[in-house]
Amino acid sequence: MGQVRQPRRVQAYDGELGAAVTRAQDGDETAFAFAYRMVQPGLLGYLRGLVGDDAEDVASDAWLEIARDLGRFKGDGAGFRGWTSTIARHRALDHLRRQRVRPRAGGTEQDVLDLPSRHSTHEEALESLSTERALELVRGLPRDQAEAVLLRVVVGLDGPAAARVLGKRPGAVRTAAHRGLKRLARQLGVAGESEKGVTNEASPTLGKSK
């Protein structure tokens, strides 16, 4: 997958998030609530792709740990999204081990797959889908591809950040995301430029709750 350039509004989003996290670390409960509202939609969408209907419970466990360890966090808004995703993933894997089930996905009414695309038919393949249908398709992907797509598209992490969450090299995550999106495009009957190695210059947007 080619480089994904973060749009200015995502940069502004991370600037606001970073400032809120800093205030929260100083004990500002309102700032923590603000950071929670900014991060939770994407985080919940990612967890739904891993544990399905148990996502709310796993997210609650993750936020308890996030709140407890907030003082140890060092970084900006983008780093906070990556840090919280890592914690959520660990809690999800613990949950799956306890349940002894494979990762699965459930429906959600949140628009966490809002994908305005200029050049890449991979993203165009998902653009018109409802969130529920999109997550059903992601569920059918190999696990490495599914997680890469969820972290890049739903949570909005860049390649290096997603790689840190998964404990893999950025190139491996980019490849997994590319293959996952390409496979989804084929399932939706989208052909043409996506099969010709078009560089992905799309800017995935972050999930918003309705």
GROMACS .gro file of C-alpha atoms in nm:
model
  210
    1MET     CA    1   0.000   0.000   0.000
    2GLY     CA    2   0.131   0.345  -0.079
    3GLN     CA    3   0.186   0.618   0.171
    4VAL     CA    4  -0.130   0.754   0.328
    5ARG     CA    5  -0.114   1.127   0.379
    6GLN     CA    6  -0.296   1.256   0.684
    7PRO     CA    7  -0.536   1.541   0.597
    8ARG     CA    8  -0.511   1.872   0.780
    9ARG     CA    9  -0.828   1.805   0.976
   10VAL     CA   10  -0.678   1.482   1.112
   11GLN     CA   11  -0.367   1.675   1.214
   12ALA     CA   12  -0.589   1.932   1.386
   13TYR     CA   13  -0.781   1.647   1.552
   14ASP     CA   14  -0.460   1.504   1.692
   15GLY     CA   15  -0.351   1.849   1.806
   16GLU     CA   16  -0.671   1.891   2.008
   17LEU     CA   17  -0.642   1.537   2.139
   18GLY     CA   18  -0.282   1.585   2.249
   19ALA     CA   19  -0.369   1.904   2.433
   20ALA     CA   20  -0.661   1.734   2.607
   21VAL     CA   21  -0.443   1.442   2.714
   22THR     CA   22  -0.185   1.680   2.861
   23ARG     CA   23  -0.454   1.855   3.064
   24ALA     CA   24  -0.599   1.520   3.170
   25GLN     CA   25  -0.258   1.414   3.299
   26ASP     CA   26  -0.268   1.723   3.520
   27GLY     CA   27  -0.595   1.606   3.670
   28ASP     CA   28  -0.848   1.777   3.443
   29GLU     CA   29  -1.142   1.535   3.437
   30THR     CA   30  -1.325   1.735   3.169
   31ALA     CA   31  -1.023   1.703   2.941
   32PHE     CA   32  -1.012   1.328   2.999
   33ALA     CA   33  -1.379   1.302   2.906
   34PHE     CA   34  -1.306   1.503   2.590
   35ALA     CA   35  -1.019   1.269   2.497
   36TYR     CA   36  -1.245   0.971   2.560
   37ARG     CA   37  -1.512   1.106   2.325
   38MET     CA   38  -1.254   1.163   2.053
   39VAL     CA   39  -1.093   0.820   2.074
   40GLN     CA   40  -1.378   0.589   2.172
   41PRO     CA   41  -1.566   0.562   1.836
   42GLY     CA   42  -1.265   0.435   1.643
   43LEU     CA   43  -1.144   0.220   1.931
   44LEU     CA   44  -1.487   0.059   1.964
   45GLY     CA   45  -1.503  -0.008   1.591
   46TYR     CA   46  -1.163  -0.179   1.607
   47LEU     CA   47  -1.273  -0.393   1.901
   48ARG     CA   48  -1.594  -0.492   1.725
   49GLY     CA   49  -1.374  -0.632   1.451
   50LEU     CA   50  -1.197  -0.848   1.710
   51VAL     CA   51  -1.455  -0.952   1.968
   52GLY     CA   52  -1.789  -0.863   1.809
   53ASP     CA   53  -2.074  -0.798   2.052
   54ASP     CA   54  -1.837  -0.804   2.351
   55ALA     CA   55  -1.663  -0.488   2.230
   56GLU     CA   56  -1.832  -0.260   2.483
   57ASP     CA   57  -1.717  -0.473   2.777
   58VAL     CA   58  -1.362  -0.501   2.645
   59ALA     CA   59  -1.351  -0.126   2.578
   60SER     CA   60  -1.457  -0.060   2.937
   61ASP     CA   61  -1.173  -0.277   3.066
   62ALA     CA   62  -0.931  -0.099   2.833
   63TRP     CA   63  -1.037   0.246   2.951
   64LEU     CA   64  -0.993   0.146   3.314
   65GLU     CA   65  -0.632   0.059   3.233
   66ILE     CA   66  -0.589   0.374   3.023
   67ALA     CA   67  -0.712   0.591   3.309
   68ARG     CA   68  -0.493   0.409   3.559
   69ASP     CA   69  -0.175   0.441   3.351
   70LEU     CA   70  -0.240   0.781   3.192
   71GLY     CA   71   0.040   0.944   3.386
   72ARG     CA   72   0.292   0.710   3.223
   73PHE     CA   73   0.195   0.805   2.870
   74LYS     CA   74   0.438   1.025   2.677
   75GLY     CA   75   0.355   1.152   2.332
   76ASP     CA   76   0.116   1.353   2.118
   77GLY     CA   77  -0.240   1.294   2.003
   78ALA     CA   78  -0.146   1.044   1.734
   79GLY     CA   79   0.069   0.862   1.986
   80PHE     CA   80  -0.222   0.848   2.229
   81ARG     CA   81  -0.442   0.682   1.968
   82GLY     CA   82  -0.172   0.422   1.911
   83TRP     CA   83  -0.117   0.369   2.284
   84THR     CA   84  -0.488   0.323   2.355
   85SER     CA   85  -0.519   0.086   2.058
   86THR     CA   86  -0.238  -0.128   2.196
   87ILE     CA   87  -0.406  -0.151   2.536
   88ALA     CA   88  -0.741  -0.232   2.376
   89ARG     CA   89  -0.584  -0.502   2.161
   90HIS     CA   90  -0.423  -0.667   2.463
   91ARG     CA   91  -0.754  -0.668   2.648
   92ALA     CA   92  -0.926  -0.810   2.338
   93LEU     CA   93  -0.671  -1.091   2.304
   94ASP     CA   94  -0.708  -1.171   2.675
   95HIS     CA   95  -1.083  -1.187   2.624
   96LEU     CA   96  -1.048  -1.417   2.324
   97ARG     CA   97  -0.817  -1.648   2.514
   98ARG     CA   98  -1.070  -1.671   2.792
   99GLN     CA   99  -1.354  -1.735   2.552
  100ARG     CA  100  -1.142  -1.962   2.331
  101VAL     CA  101  -1.292  -1.822   2.016
  102ARG     CA  102  -1.141  -1.673   1.705
  103PRO     CA  103  -1.170  -1.300   1.637
  104ARG     CA  104  -1.511  -1.215   1.499
  105ALA     CA  105  -1.699  -0.904   1.403
  106GLY     CA  106  -2.043  -0.775   1.484
  107GLY     CA  107  -2.254  -0.496   1.344
  108THR     CA  108  -2.233  -0.137   1.466
  109GLU     CA  109  -2.440   0.167   1.394
  110GLN     CA  110  -2.139   0.399   1.408
  111ASP     CA  111  -2.005   0.539   1.082
  112VAL     CA  112  -1.649   0.421   1.140
  113LEU     CA  113  -1.577   0.348   0.774
  114ASP     CA  114  -1.616   0.691   0.614
  115LEU     CA  115  -1.374   0.669   0.323
  116PRO     CA  116  -1.364   0.963   0.080
  117SER     CA  117  -1.116   0.849  -0.186
  118ARG     CA  118  -0.960   1.040  -0.473
  119HIS     CA  119  -0.750   0.782  -0.653
  120SER     CA  120  -0.769   0.442  -0.491
  121THR     CA  121  -1.049   0.206  -0.593
  122HIS     CA  122  -0.958  -0.005  -0.287
  123GLU     CA  123  -1.118   0.258  -0.065
  124GLU     CA  124  -1.388   0.333  -0.323
  125ALA     CA  125  -1.491  -0.029  -0.285
  126LEU     CA  126  -1.594   0.040   0.073
  127GLU     CA  127  -1.709   0.400   0.042
  128SER     CA  128  -2.075   0.331  -0.020
  129LEU     CA  129  -2.110   0.043   0.223
  130SER     CA  130  -2.287   0.058   0.555
  131THR     CA  131  -2.063   0.001   0.855
  132GLU     CA  132  -2.232  -0.330   0.935
  133ARG     CA  133  -2.177  -0.467   0.586
  134ALA     CA  134  -1.817  -0.341   0.578
  135LEU     CA  135  -1.731  -0.512   0.906
  136GLU     CA  136  -1.893  -0.832   0.783
  137LEU     CA  137  -1.655  -0.826   0.485
  138VAL     CA  138  -1.354  -0.743   0.701
  139ARG     CA  139  -1.444  -1.038   0.923
  140GLY     CA  140  -1.384  -1.270   0.629
  141LEU     CA  141  -1.026  -1.153   0.580
  142PRO     CA  142  -0.723  -1.333   0.722
  143ARG     CA  143  -0.657  -1.200   1.070
  144ASP     CA  144  -0.342  -1.003   0.980
  145GLN     CA  145  -0.522  -0.830   0.695
  146ALA     CA  146  -0.834  -0.762   0.903
  147GLU     CA  147  -0.639  -0.601   1.187
  148ALA     CA  148  -0.430  -0.393   0.947
  149VAL     CA  149  -0.742  -0.263   0.773
  150LEU     CA  150  -0.917  -0.192   1.104
  151LEU     CA  151  -0.623  -0.001   1.250
  152ARG     CA  152  -0.555   0.198   0.933
  153VAL     CA  153  -0.914   0.272   0.835
  154VAL     CA  154  -1.124   0.255   1.152
  155VAL     CA  155  -0.878   0.384   1.414
  156GLY     CA  156  -0.698   0.605   1.162
  157LEU     CA  157  -0.341   0.511   1.252
  158ASP     CA  158  -0.059   0.560   1.005
  159GLY     CA  159   0.158   0.267   0.897
  160PRO     CA  160   0.431   0.295   1.164
  161ALA     CA  161   0.177   0.343   1.444
  162ALA     CA  162  -0.030   0.045   1.331
  163ALA     CA  163   0.290  -0.160   1.310
  164ARG     CA  164   0.377  -0.074   1.671
  165VAL     CA  165   0.033  -0.184   1.787
  166LEU     CA  166   0.068  -0.517   1.606
  167GLY     CA  167   0.436  -0.567   1.686
  168LYS     CA  168   0.525  -0.592   1.317
  169ARG     CA  169   0.731  -0.402   1.063
  170PRO     CA  170   0.554  -0.111   0.888
  171GLY     CA  171   0.610  -0.275   0.550
  172ALA     CA  172   0.433  -0.590   0.664
  173VAL     CA  173   0.134  -0.390   0.789
  174ARG     CA  174   0.115  -0.186   0.469
  175THR     CA  175   0.123  -0.506   0.266
  176ALA     CA  176  -0.147  -0.670   0.480
  177ALA     CA  177  -0.371  -0.363   0.456
  178HIS     CA  178  -0.316  -0.343   0.080
  179ARG     CA  179  -0.401  -0.709   0.031
  180GLY     CA  180  -0.704  -0.682   0.256
  181LEU     CA  181  -0.844  -0.379   0.073
  182LYS     CA  182  -0.767  -0.539  -0.262
  183ARG     CA  183  -0.951  -0.853  -0.159
  184LEU     CA  184  -1.249  -0.649  -0.043
  185ALA     CA  185  -1.249  -0.464  -0.374
  186ARG     CA  186  -1.260  -0.793  -0.564
  187GLN     CA  187  -1.550  -0.915  -0.349
  188LEU     CA  188  -1.740  -0.599  -0.439
  189GLY     CA  189  -1.661  -0.633  -0.807
  190VAL     CA  190  -1.438  -0.326  -0.822
  191ALA     CA  191  -1.176  -0.371  -1.094
  192GLY     CA  192  -0.950  -0.159  -1.307
  193GLU     CA  193  -0.693   0.069  -1.156
  194SER     CA  194  -0.669  -0.120  -0.828
  195GLU     CA  195  -0.522  -0.414  -1.016
  196LYS     CA  196  -0.257  -0.192  -1.178
  197GLY     CA  197  -0.072  -0.089  -0.865
  198VAL     CA  198  -0.218   0.257  -0.829
  199THR     CA  199  -0.057   0.443  -0.539
  200ASN     CA  200  -0.297   0.491  -0.254
  201GLU     CA  201  -0.321   0.860  -0.172
  202ALA     CA  202  -0.649   0.841   0.011
  203SER     CA  203  -0.697   1.004   0.346
  204PRO     CA  204  -0.908   0.782   0.571
  205THR     CA  205  -1.121   0.976   0.811
  206LEU     CA  206  -1.175   0.900   1.173
  207GLY     CA  207  -1.493   0.743   1.303
  208LYS     CA  208  -1.766   0.963   1.439
  209SER     CA  209  -2.056   0.862   1.652
  210LYS     CA  210  -2.400   0.971   1.549
   0.00000   0.00000   0.00000
